[in-house]
Short mmCIF file of C-alpha atoms and ligand atoms in Angstrom, two decimals:
data_model
loop_
_atom_site.label_atom_id
_atom_site.label_comp_id
_atom_site.label_asym_id
_atom_site.label_seq_id
_atom_site.Cartn_x
_atom_site.Cartn_y
_atom_site.Cartn_z
CA UNK A 1 41.28 -15.95 -11.40
CA UNK A 2 38.38 -13.60 -10.79
CA UNK A 3 39.44 -12.74 -7.29
CA UNK A 4 42.98 -12.10 -8.45
CA UNK A 5 41.82 -9.63 -11.06
CA UNK A 6 39.47 -7.99 -8.55
CA UNK A 7 42.34 -7.64 -6.13
CA UNK A 8 44.52 -6.12 -8.83
CA UNK A 9 41.76 -3.79 -9.74
CA UNK A 10 41.42 -2.68 -6.14
CA UNK A 11 45.15 -2.13 -5.83
CA UNK A 12 45.08 -0.15 -9.01
CA UNK A 13 42.62 2.21 -7.42
CA UNK A 14 44.59 2.58 -4.25
CA UNK A 15 47.79 3.33 -6.13
CA UNK A 16 46.75 5.18 -9.21
CA UNK A 17 43.41 6.67 -8.60
CA UNK A 18 43.52 7.93 -5.04
CA UNK A 19 46.44 10.30 -5.35
CA UNK A 20 44.71 11.97 -8.27
CA UNK A 21 41.17 12.28 -7.08
CA UNK A 22 40.90 11.64 -3.41
CA UNK A 23 42.36 13.84 -0.74
CA UNK A 24 40.62 12.17 2.11
CA UNK A 25 40.19 8.47 2.50
CA UNK A 26 36.43 8.84 2.63
CA UNK A 27 36.48 9.61 -1.04
CA UNK A 28 36.37 6.00 -2.12
CA UNK A 29 33.02 5.44 -0.43
CA UNK A 30 31.55 8.49 -2.06
CA UNK A 31 32.93 7.57 -5.44
CA UNK A 32 31.64 4.11 -6.15
CA UNK A 33 28.76 1.72 -5.93
CA UNK A 34 29.92 -1.80 -5.25
CA UNK A 35 27.48 -4.16 -6.89
CA UNK A 36 26.94 -7.71 -7.91
CA UNK A 37 26.21 -7.30 -11.60
CA UNK A 38 23.72 -10.14 -11.47
CA UNK A 39 21.35 -7.71 -9.72
CA UNK A 40 21.21 -5.73 -12.97
CA UNK A 41 20.22 -8.71 -15.08
CA UNK A 42 16.55 -9.66 -15.24
CA UNK A 43 15.55 -13.05 -13.89
CA UNK A 44 13.29 -15.53 -15.60
CA UNK A 45 10.46 -15.09 -13.15
CA UNK A 46 8.61 -11.96 -12.19
CA UNK A 47 9.02 -10.81 -8.62
CA UNK A 48 6.18 -8.43 -7.98
CA UNK A 49 7.18 -5.52 -5.83
CA UNK A 50 4.78 -4.78 -3.02
CA UNK A 51 6.30 -1.35 -2.67
CA UNK A 52 3.48 0.36 -4.55
CA UNK A 53 3.05 3.46 -2.52
CA UNK A 54 -0.14 3.83 -0.66
CA UNK A 55 0.16 7.61 -0.98
CA UNK A 56 -2.35 7.71 -3.70
CA UNK A 57 -5.91 6.63 -4.27
CA UNK A 58 -5.21 5.08 -7.68
CA UNK A 59 -2.15 2.95 -8.16
CA UNK A 60 -1.65 0.78 -11.25
CA UNK A 61 1.08 -1.78 -11.75
CA UNK A 62 3.77 -0.84 -14.29
CA UNK A 63 5.80 -3.52 -16.03
CA UNK A 64 8.40 -3.58 -18.74
CA UNK A 65 7.04 -4.60 -22.14
CA UNK A 66 9.52 -7.42 -22.53
CA UNK A 67 10.33 -9.79 -19.73
CA UNK A 68 8.59 -12.09 -17.30
CA UNK A 69 6.32 -9.46 -15.72
CA UNK A 70 4.78 -8.36 -19.01
CA UNK A 71 1.23 -9.53 -19.69
CA UNK A 72 2.20 -9.60 -23.37
CA UNK A 73 3.88 -12.89 -24.03
CA UNK A 74 5.73 -12.05 -27.18
CA UNK A 75 6.95 -14.98 -29.21
CA UNK A 76 10.18 -13.17 -29.76
CA UNK A 77 11.46 -10.26 -27.72
CA UNK A 78 13.57 -7.73 -29.62
CA UNK A 79 17.32 -7.93 -29.02
CA UNK A 80 19.35 -5.09 -27.53
CA UNK A 81 20.41 -3.68 -30.90
CA UNK A 82 16.78 -3.55 -31.99
CA UNK A 83 15.69 -1.86 -28.75
CA UNK A 84 18.45 0.73 -29.01
CA UNK A 85 17.88 1.34 -32.72
CA UNK A 86 14.23 1.98 -31.99
CA UNK A 87 15.28 4.33 -29.24
CA UNK A 88 17.27 6.24 -31.83
CA UNK A 89 14.20 6.66 -34.03
CA UNK A 90 12.16 7.94 -31.08
CA UNK A 91 14.85 10.48 -30.27
CA UNK A 92 15.08 11.54 -33.91
CA UNK A 93 11.34 12.15 -33.85
CA UNK A 94 11.63 14.27 -30.69
CA UNK A 95 14.50 16.26 -32.14
CA UNK A 96 12.78 16.84 -35.45
CA UNK A 97 9.85 18.28 -33.51
CA UNK A 98 11.98 20.42 -31.23
CA UNK A 99 14.01 21.84 -34.10
CA UNK A 100 13.58 25.55 -34.74
CA UNK A 101 11.89 24.81 -38.04
CA UNK A 102 8.49 23.58 -36.90
CA UNK A 103 7.91 20.00 -37.94
CA UNK A 104 4.34 19.19 -38.80
CA UNK A 105 2.27 18.70 -35.70
CA UNK A 106 0.65 15.41 -34.91
CA UNK A 107 3.81 13.57 -35.84
CA UNK A 108 4.44 11.61 -32.68
CA UNK A 109 7.22 9.53 -31.22
CA UNK A 110 8.09 5.90 -31.50
CA UNK A 111 6.55 3.74 -28.86
CA UNK A 112 7.62 3.41 -25.23
CA UNK A 113 8.70 0.51 -23.11
CA UNK A 114 6.40 0.26 -20.11
CA UNK A 115 2.95 -1.25 -19.92
CA UNK A 116 -0.06 -0.71 -17.66
CA UNK A 117 -3.30 -2.68 -17.72
CA UNK A 118 -6.46 -0.59 -17.45
CA UNK A 119 -10.16 -1.15 -18.14
CA UNK A 120 -12.25 0.36 -20.95
CA UNK A 121 -16.06 0.43 -21.17
CA UNK A 122 -18.92 -1.05 -19.14
CA UNK A 123 -18.52 -3.78 -18.20
CA UNK A 124 -14.81 -3.01 -18.25
CA UNK A 125 -12.49 -4.84 -20.62
CA UNK A 126 -8.88 -5.02 -19.54
CA UNK A 127 -6.40 -3.71 -22.06
CA UNK A 128 -2.63 -3.54 -21.68
CA UNK A 129 -1.33 -0.28 -23.08
CA UNK A 130 2.03 1.44 -23.43
CA UNK A 131 2.33 4.40 -21.09
CA UNK A 132 3.99 7.45 -22.50
CA UNK A 133 4.68 10.91 -21.08
CA UNK A 134 5.71 11.99 -24.59
CA UNK A 135 2.26 11.84 -26.19
CA UNK A 136 -1.23 13.04 -25.35
CA UNK A 137 -3.99 11.04 -26.98
CA UNK A 138 -4.87 7.67 -25.47
CA UNK A 139 -6.06 5.09 -28.01
CA UNK A 140 -6.80 1.38 -28.28
CA UNK A 141 -7.57 -0.88 -31.22
CA UNK A 142 -11.32 -1.21 -31.79
CA UNK A 143 -13.71 -3.55 -33.52
CA UNK A 144 -14.75 -3.59 -36.27
CA UNK A 145 -11.13 -3.28 -37.38
CA UNK A 146 -10.20 -2.23 -40.88
CA UNK A 147 -6.62 -3.13 -40.13
CA UNK A 148 -5.37 -4.22 -36.71
CA UNK A 149 -2.07 -5.76 -35.67
CA UNK A 150 -2.08 -8.76 -33.37
CA UNK A 151 -2.64 -7.92 -29.71
CA UNK A 152 -2.63 -9.97 -26.55
CA UNK A 153 -6.12 -9.28 -25.21
CA UNK A 154 -9.34 -9.45 -27.26
CA UNK A 155 -9.78 -6.24 -29.26
CA UNK A 156 -12.17 -3.78 -27.64
CA UNK A 157 -15.65 -3.89 -29.13
CA UNK A 158 -17.61 -0.66 -28.54
CA UNK A 159 -20.92 -2.35 -29.31
CA UNK A 160 -20.44 -4.45 -26.15
CA UNK A 161 -20.11 -1.40 -23.90
CA UNK A 162 -23.23 0.29 -22.54
CA UNK A 163 -21.40 3.57 -21.88
CA UNK A 164 -19.62 4.01 -25.22
CA UNK A 165 -20.33 7.03 -27.44
CA UNK A 166 -18.80 8.56 -30.55
CA UNK A 167 -17.71 12.19 -30.33
CA UNK A 168 -19.13 14.44 -33.02
CA UNK A 169 -17.11 16.63 -35.35
CA UNK A 170 -18.70 19.75 -33.93
CA UNK A 171 -17.34 19.02 -30.45
CA UNK A 172 -14.50 21.22 -29.25
CA UNK A 173 -12.73 18.00 -28.26
CA UNK A 174 -12.45 17.24 -31.97
CA UNK A 175 -10.85 20.55 -32.86
CA UNK A 176 -8.29 20.16 -30.04
CA UNK A 177 -6.71 17.20 -31.81
CA UNK A 178 -3.50 17.61 -33.79
CA UNK A 179 -4.98 15.71 -36.73
CA UNK A 180 -8.72 15.33 -37.09
CA UNK A 181 -11.33 14.76 -39.74
CA UNK A 182 -14.99 14.00 -40.07
CA UNK A 183 -16.99 11.02 -41.28
CA UNK A 184 -20.79 11.13 -41.18
CA UNK A 185 -20.50 13.83 -38.48
CA UNK A 186 -18.26 11.61 -36.31
CA UNK A 187 -14.81 12.92 -35.32
CA UNK A 188 -11.89 11.01 -36.83
CA UNK A 189 -8.41 11.19 -35.28
CA UNK A 190 -5.03 10.17 -36.61
CA UNK A 191 -1.58 9.80 -35.08
CA UNK A 192 1.58 9.09 -37.01
CA UNK A 193 4.56 8.00 -34.92
CA UNK A 194 8.19 8.79 -35.66
CA UNK A 195 9.03 5.13 -36.23
CA UNK A 196 6.41 4.79 -38.97
CA UNK A 197 3.70 3.31 -36.73
CA UNK A 198 0.28 4.88 -36.96
CA UNK A 199 -3.28 4.75 -35.71
CA UNK A 200 -6.46 6.14 -37.26
CA UNK A 201 -10.01 5.86 -35.98
CA UNK A 202 -12.93 7.45 -34.20
CA UNK A 203 -12.66 9.84 -31.29
CA UNK A 204 -14.76 8.24 -28.59
CA UNK A 205 -15.75 8.45 -24.98
CA UNK A 206 -16.33 5.68 -22.51
CA UNK A 207 -15.59 4.80 -18.89
CA UNK A 208 -11.90 4.32 -18.07
CA UNK A 209 -11.23 2.12 -15.06
CA UNK A 210 -7.81 2.83 -13.57
CA UNK A 211 -8.33 0.73 -10.47
CA UNK A 212 -11.51 -0.97 -9.33
CA UNK A 213 -12.46 2.00 -7.19
CA UNK A 214 -11.28 4.69 -9.60
CA UNK A 215 -13.25 5.19 -12.75
CA UNK A 216 -13.16 8.19 -15.08
CA UNK A 217 -16.58 8.40 -16.79
CA UNK A 218 -16.67 9.85 -20.31
CA UNK A 219 -12.97 9.45 -20.85
CA UNK A 220 -12.01 10.61 -24.35
CA UNK A 221 -9.76 8.33 -26.38
CA UNK A 222 -9.19 7.08 -29.88
CA UNK A 223 -10.99 3.96 -31.05
CA UNK A 224 -8.40 2.77 -33.55
CA UNK A 225 -9.77 1.17 -36.71
CA UNK A 226 -6.64 1.24 -38.81
CA UNK A 227 -3.48 0.61 -36.80
CA UNK A 228 -0.06 -0.28 -38.05
CA UNK A 229 3.23 -0.72 -36.36
CA UNK A 230 5.36 -2.26 -33.72
CA UNK A 231 3.24 -1.94 -30.62
CA UNK A 232 4.30 -5.45 -29.65
CA UNK A 233 0.88 -6.89 -28.83
CA UNK A 234 -0.08 -3.94 -26.63
CA UNK A 235 -3.69 -2.85 -27.16
CA UNK A 236 -2.74 0.80 -27.58
CA UNK A 237 -1.26 3.69 -25.68
CA UNK A 238 -1.97 5.77 -22.56
CA UNK A 239 -0.99 9.40 -23.22
CA UNK A 240 0.39 11.20 -20.17
CA UNK A 241 1.52 14.37 -21.96
CA UNK A 242 0.52 17.92 -21.07
CA UNK A 243 -2.13 18.77 -23.62
CA UNK A 244 -5.87 18.88 -22.92
CA UNK A 245 -6.63 15.49 -24.40
CA UNK A 246 -4.16 13.61 -22.19
CA UNK A 247 -5.34 11.40 -19.32
CA UNK A 248 -3.57 13.76 -16.90
CA UNK A 249 -5.77 16.68 -17.97
CA UNK A 250 -8.89 14.51 -18.06
CA UNK A 251 -8.22 13.13 -14.59
CA UNK A 252 -7.78 16.63 -13.17
CA UNK A 253 -11.21 16.91 -11.55
CA UNK A 254 -10.94 13.57 -9.85
CA UNK A 255 -7.29 13.45 -8.85
CA UNK A 256 -5.96 16.97 -9.25
CA UNK A 257 -3.19 17.34 -11.74
CA UNK A 258 -0.64 15.15 -10.07
CA UNK A 259 0.66 11.74 -11.00
CA UNK A 260 3.69 9.69 -10.11
CA UNK A 261 5.39 6.54 -11.22
CA UNK A 262 8.23 4.20 -10.45
CA UNK A 263 9.96 2.25 -13.20
CA UNK A 264 11.37 -1.04 -11.91
CA UNK A 265 15.12 -1.66 -12.02
CA UNK A 266 14.81 -4.73 -14.23
CA UNK A 267 12.16 -6.27 -16.46
CA UNK A 268 11.63 -8.99 -13.84
CA UNK A 269 10.25 -6.63 -11.22
CA UNK A 270 7.26 -4.29 -11.16
CA UNK A 271 6.68 -0.60 -10.57
CA UNK A 272 3.59 1.60 -10.32
CA UNK A 273 1.73 4.52 -11.83
CA UNK A 274 -0.49 6.53 -9.51
CA UNK A 275 -2.89 9.38 -10.01
CA UNK A 276 -3.61 11.94 -7.35
CA UNK A 277 -2.12 11.89 -3.88
CA UNK A 278 -0.11 14.50 -2.14
CA UNK A 279 3.19 15.84 -3.34
CA UNK A 280 4.48 16.61 0.12
CA UNK A 281 5.91 13.18 0.81
CA UNK A 282 8.98 13.73 2.96
CA UNK A 283 11.88 12.47 0.91
CA UNK A 284 10.79 13.71 -2.50
CA UNK A 285 12.90 16.62 -3.78
CA UNK A 286 11.40 18.98 -6.33
CA UNK A 287 12.74 20.91 -9.29
CA UNK A 288 10.72 23.34 -11.43
CA UNK A 289 8.70 21.82 -14.29
CA UNK A 290 9.40 23.94 -17.35
CA UNK A 291 7.41 24.50 -20.51
CA UNK A 292 8.49 24.96 -24.09
CA UNK A 293 5.61 26.75 -25.84
CA UNK A 294 6.51 25.20 -29.16
CA UNK A 295 6.53 21.72 -27.62
CA UNK A 296 3.46 21.78 -25.37
CA UNK A 297 3.30 18.01 -24.90
CA UNK A 298 6.60 17.66 -23.10
CA UNK A 299 7.64 18.03 -19.49
CA UNK A 300 10.86 19.99 -19.41
CA UNK A 301 13.19 20.40 -16.47
CA UNK A 302 16.37 22.27 -15.79
CA UNK A 303 19.41 20.01 -15.83
CA UNK A 304 22.30 22.10 -14.54
CA UNK A 305 25.16 19.72 -13.78
CA UNK A 306 26.37 16.13 -13.74
CA UNK A 307 28.43 14.54 -10.96
CA UNK A 308 30.56 11.47 -11.56
CA UNK A 309 32.27 9.72 -8.69
CA UNK A 310 31.20 12.51 -6.36
CA UNK A 311 32.77 15.27 -8.46
CA UNK A 312 30.96 17.85 -10.49
CA UNK A 313 31.99 17.78 -14.15
CA UNK A 314 33.09 21.12 -15.47
CA UNK A 315 30.38 21.75 -18.02
CA UNK A 316 29.02 25.23 -18.45
CA UNK A 317 25.34 25.24 -17.36
CA UNK A 318 24.48 27.09 -20.57
CA UNK A 319 25.33 23.90 -22.51
CA UNK A 320 22.13 22.48 -21.00
CA UNK A 321 20.01 25.60 -20.68
CA UNK A 322 20.48 26.62 -24.32
CA UNK A 323 18.66 23.51 -25.55
CA UNK A 324 16.52 22.44 -22.58
CA UNK A 325 16.00 18.96 -21.16
CA UNK A 326 12.89 16.80 -21.60
CA UNK A 327 11.72 14.15 -19.10
CA UNK A 328 10.53 11.24 -21.23
CA UNK A 329 9.23 7.87 -20.08
CA UNK A 330 9.47 6.42 -23.57
CA UNK A 331 13.11 7.15 -24.43
CA UNK A 332 15.40 4.47 -23.04
CA UNK A 333 18.84 6.10 -22.97
CA UNK A 334 19.44 9.64 -21.67
CA UNK A 335 20.73 11.97 -24.38
CA UNK A 336 23.07 14.81 -23.52
CA UNK A 337 24.47 17.73 -25.50
CA UNK A 338 27.71 16.51 -27.16
CA UNK A 339 30.09 18.47 -24.90
CA UNK A 340 28.33 17.22 -21.76
CA UNK A 341 28.37 13.63 -22.92
CA UNK A 342 32.06 13.62 -23.76
CA UNK A 343 32.87 15.09 -20.35
CA UNK A 344 30.74 12.41 -18.64
CA UNK A 345 32.29 9.69 -20.75
CA UNK A 346 35.88 10.64 -20.01
CA UNK A 347 35.27 10.89 -16.27
CA UNK A 348 33.48 7.55 -16.31
CA UNK A 349 36.18 5.87 -18.38
CA UNK A 350 38.86 7.18 -16.05
CA UNK A 351 37.12 5.65 -13.02
CA UNK A 352 36.45 2.37 -14.86
CA UNK A 353 39.90 2.05 -16.40
CA UNK A 354 40.78 -1.15 -14.60
CA UNK A 355 38.04 -3.06 -16.39
CA UNK A 356 38.51 -4.55 -19.83
CA UNK A 357 36.65 -2.55 -22.42
CA UNK A 358 34.21 -4.23 -24.76
CA UNK A 359 32.73 -3.53 -28.15
CA UNK A 360 30.21 -0.70 -28.54
CA UNK A 361 26.51 -1.63 -28.47
CA UNK A 362 24.47 0.39 -31.00
CA UNK A 363 24.38 3.97 -29.64
CA UNK A 364 26.36 3.04 -26.49
CA UNK A 365 30.07 3.61 -27.02
CA UNK A 366 31.52 2.94 -23.57
CA UNK A 367 31.23 -0.74 -22.75
CA UNK A 368 33.03 -3.17 -20.45
CA UNK A 369 33.53 -6.87 -20.21
CA UNK A 370 32.73 -7.72 -16.60
CA UNK A 371 32.82 -11.51 -16.87
CA UNK A 372 34.62 -13.15 -14.00
CA UNK A 373 33.90 -10.47 -11.42
CA UNK A 374 31.52 -11.30 -8.63
CA UNK A 375 31.52 -7.66 -7.50
CA UNK A 376 32.22 -4.58 -9.55
CA UNK A 377 32.75 -0.97 -8.50
CA UNK A 378 31.03 1.51 -10.73
CA UNK A 379 31.28 5.28 -10.35
CA UNK A 380 28.31 7.03 -8.82
CA UNK A 381 26.49 9.33 -11.21
CA UNK A 382 24.21 12.13 -10.06
CA UNK A 383 22.15 14.61 -12.06
CA UNK A 384 21.73 18.05 -10.59
CA UNK A 385 18.60 20.00 -11.38
CA UNK A 386 17.43 23.57 -10.87
CA UNK A 387 16.39 24.31 -7.31
CA UNK A 388 19.61 22.76 -6.05
CA UNK A 389 18.52 19.15 -6.05
CA UNK A 390 20.86 16.30 -6.95
CA UNK A 391 19.55 12.86 -7.80
CA UNK A 392 21.89 9.95 -7.28
CA UNK A 393 21.10 7.47 -10.04
CA UNK A 394 20.39 3.88 -9.17
CA UNK A 395 23.05 1.48 -10.47
CA UNK A 396 20.44 0.18 -12.91
CA UNK A 397 20.43 3.68 -14.41
CA UNK A 398 24.20 3.86 -14.90
CA UNK A 399 24.98 0.61 -16.73
CA UNK A 400 23.01 -0.94 -19.56
CA UNK A 401 23.75 -4.63 -19.38
CA UNK A 402 23.34 -6.68 -22.51
CA UNK A 403 25.06 -9.40 -20.51
CA UNK A 404 28.10 -9.69 -18.27
CA UNK A 405 30.45 -9.45 -21.23
CA UNK A 406 28.91 -6.23 -22.51
CA UNK A 407 27.96 -3.68 -19.85
CA UNK A 408 27.72 -0.16 -21.22
CA UNK A 409 27.47 3.35 -19.84
CA UNK A 410 23.75 4.04 -20.32
CA UNK A 411 24.08 7.54 -21.78
CA UNK A 412 24.58 8.86 -25.29
CA UNK A 413 25.51 12.19 -26.82
CA UNK A 414 23.34 14.13 -29.25
CA UNK A 415 24.97 14.57 -32.62
CA UNK A 416 23.88 18.20 -32.80
CA UNK A 417 24.68 20.69 -30.02
CA UNK A 418 21.34 22.37 -30.79
CA UNK A 419 19.25 19.32 -29.91
CA UNK A 420 17.46 19.11 -26.56
CA UNK A 421 18.64 16.81 -23.82
CA UNK A 422 16.35 13.94 -22.82
CA UNK A 423 16.19 12.17 -19.47
CA UNK A 424 15.40 8.61 -20.54
CA UNK A 425 13.71 5.84 -18.61
CA UNK A 426 16.95 4.02 -17.69
CA UNK A 427 17.97 6.98 -15.56
CA UNK A 428 14.52 7.26 -13.98
CA UNK A 429 14.57 3.68 -12.73
CA UNK A 430 13.64 3.13 -9.09
CA UNK A 431 12.86 6.78 -8.41
CA UNK A 432 9.44 7.76 -7.17
CA UNK A 433 8.97 10.39 -9.91
CA UNK A 434 6.24 12.93 -9.19
CA UNK A 435 4.67 15.22 -11.79
CA UNK A 436 2.92 17.99 -9.90
CA UNK A 437 1.42 19.77 -12.88
CA UNK A 438 -0.60 22.29 -10.84
CA UNK A 439 2.46 23.47 -8.93
CA UNK A 440 4.73 23.07 -11.95
CA UNK A 441 7.23 20.83 -10.21
CA UNK A 442 8.86 17.48 -10.88
CA UNK A 443 9.98 15.48 -7.86
CA UNK A 444 12.38 12.61 -7.29
CA UNK A 445 12.25 10.32 -4.28
CA UNK A 446 14.66 7.43 -3.71
CA UNK A 447 13.68 3.73 -3.71
CA UNK A 448 10.20 4.09 -5.11
CA UNK A 449 9.99 0.46 -6.12
C1 NAG B 501 -19.79 5.53 -34.30
O1 NAG B 501 -19.45 5.94 -35.61
C2 NAG B 501 -19.23 4.87 -36.51
C3 NAG B 501 -18.74 5.48 -37.84
O2 NAG B 501 -19.52 6.56 -38.23
C4 NAG B 501 -20.51 4.07 -36.69
O3 NAG B 501 -20.30 2.99 -37.54
C5 NAG B 501 -20.96 3.55 -35.31
O4 NAG B 501 -22.18 2.91 -35.40
C6 NAG B 501 -21.07 4.72 -34.32
N1 NAG B 501 -21.33 4.15 -33.00
C7 NAG B 501 -22.18 4.68 -32.13
C8 NAG B 501 -22.36 3.98 -30.84
O5 NAG B 501 -22.82 5.70 -32.40
C1 NAG B 502 26.18 -10.32 -25.08
O1 NAG B 502 25.28 -9.44 -25.74
C2 NAG B 502 25.71 -8.99 -27.02
C3 NAG B 502 24.73 -7.97 -27.52
O2 NAG B 502 23.40 -8.42 -27.43
C4 NAG B 502 25.89 -10.19 -27.96
O3 NAG B 502 26.39 -9.76 -29.20
C5 NAG B 502 26.85 -11.21 -27.33
O4 NAG B 502 26.92 -12.35 -28.12
C6 NAG B 502 26.40 -11.57 -25.91
N1 NAG B 502 27.41 -12.41 -25.28
C7 NAG B 502 27.10 -13.48 -24.58
C8 NAG B 502 28.23 -14.20 -23.96
O5 NAG B 502 25.95 -13.86 -24.43
#
């Protein structure tokens, strides 16, 4: 049954599709990935990737929050609708901040999806935190808690650390915060996230251990006394944004302002986050890192075109340049300006037309039922960035698989043509993504993890 339908599907392509798109017979190899969809589904056990690049002095393991590699063993993982609905609230928060009417500062995003485990204090206490390029301040829950949600590891207790200190209100570090206050001359911080989560506490400094041989002394972070929200048992958040308070700025002296990561293709494999290292690795291609002065936290880049099945979609580059494109580790699904998304969707649907379509999944409106196929052919998708670089997405960044009967194109359109584009973490999967802040460049290398 399955092989018959695959054969019919193949014939369909030879007969219908080739005359339209392909002039030369090589086209079919350039057009599709042939994959076993099981490779896109997570397994029950974690297979740790040893691929962590040795380029850099400090490499930390990155895992998906949900799934067998996560140190947080949640009693119940959210379902796909919940994950995608949360993604929508994060994107709404980004768009409300990037709107021309300035939203109030300090209002941050929803929470991201990848976890790293790092050490706070002396002796160090391991804490698993969400890593997020879309926010700046790092924070963890701290004892004594006024209100803490449940977390996996014991809550950090500053009184047990010999290197801990409060930061005073008169410090310039205090005035650099988006939201700050003062209690008995100690600096108080607050962050409100777009999904309603929040943290409030004392601005502190202590040793931050990234890897056993890489310690940042006097690292500034929030000691959260009143924390509410869906952080899913993570101890807090590691802020990799561009402002002064972020770990990237604080690590500058030790590592230079360069970091890189690889997000694993499924939640049953691992990736890495590294600080420092050289950006001149051979197969990494760079595009300019852009800045939006009204959105200083975010890393922007210049998306200029999209290729589907080896062909460039006819979308005017101004569709992208008018609104800008943010690189965000915490958004799941890439958002495109409406015109660009509908062009991508129709090209993708055309090349997938031999598969049965399936019901939409939350924000994903182009889904297929792939049950019964051992191999499927999915169109290649590449994003082209300024500087003439094209990045061929991994298959795990093209389809979002709820399961074999619901496999969806992992992109969505913005509802407003004035909203910025966002490159989400699905589309970053498996790339060695380099942020060379000093040279203002973002790089993509294939097969990072
Ligand atoms: C930090 O400030 C809090 C609140 O003012 C206070 O309770 C605590 O003792 C201070 N800790 C240190 C180490 O100074
Ligand atoms: C596939 O996933 C969708 C969305 O999570 C769900 O509604 C559906 O029941 C699942 N189907 C199977 C066969 O598991």
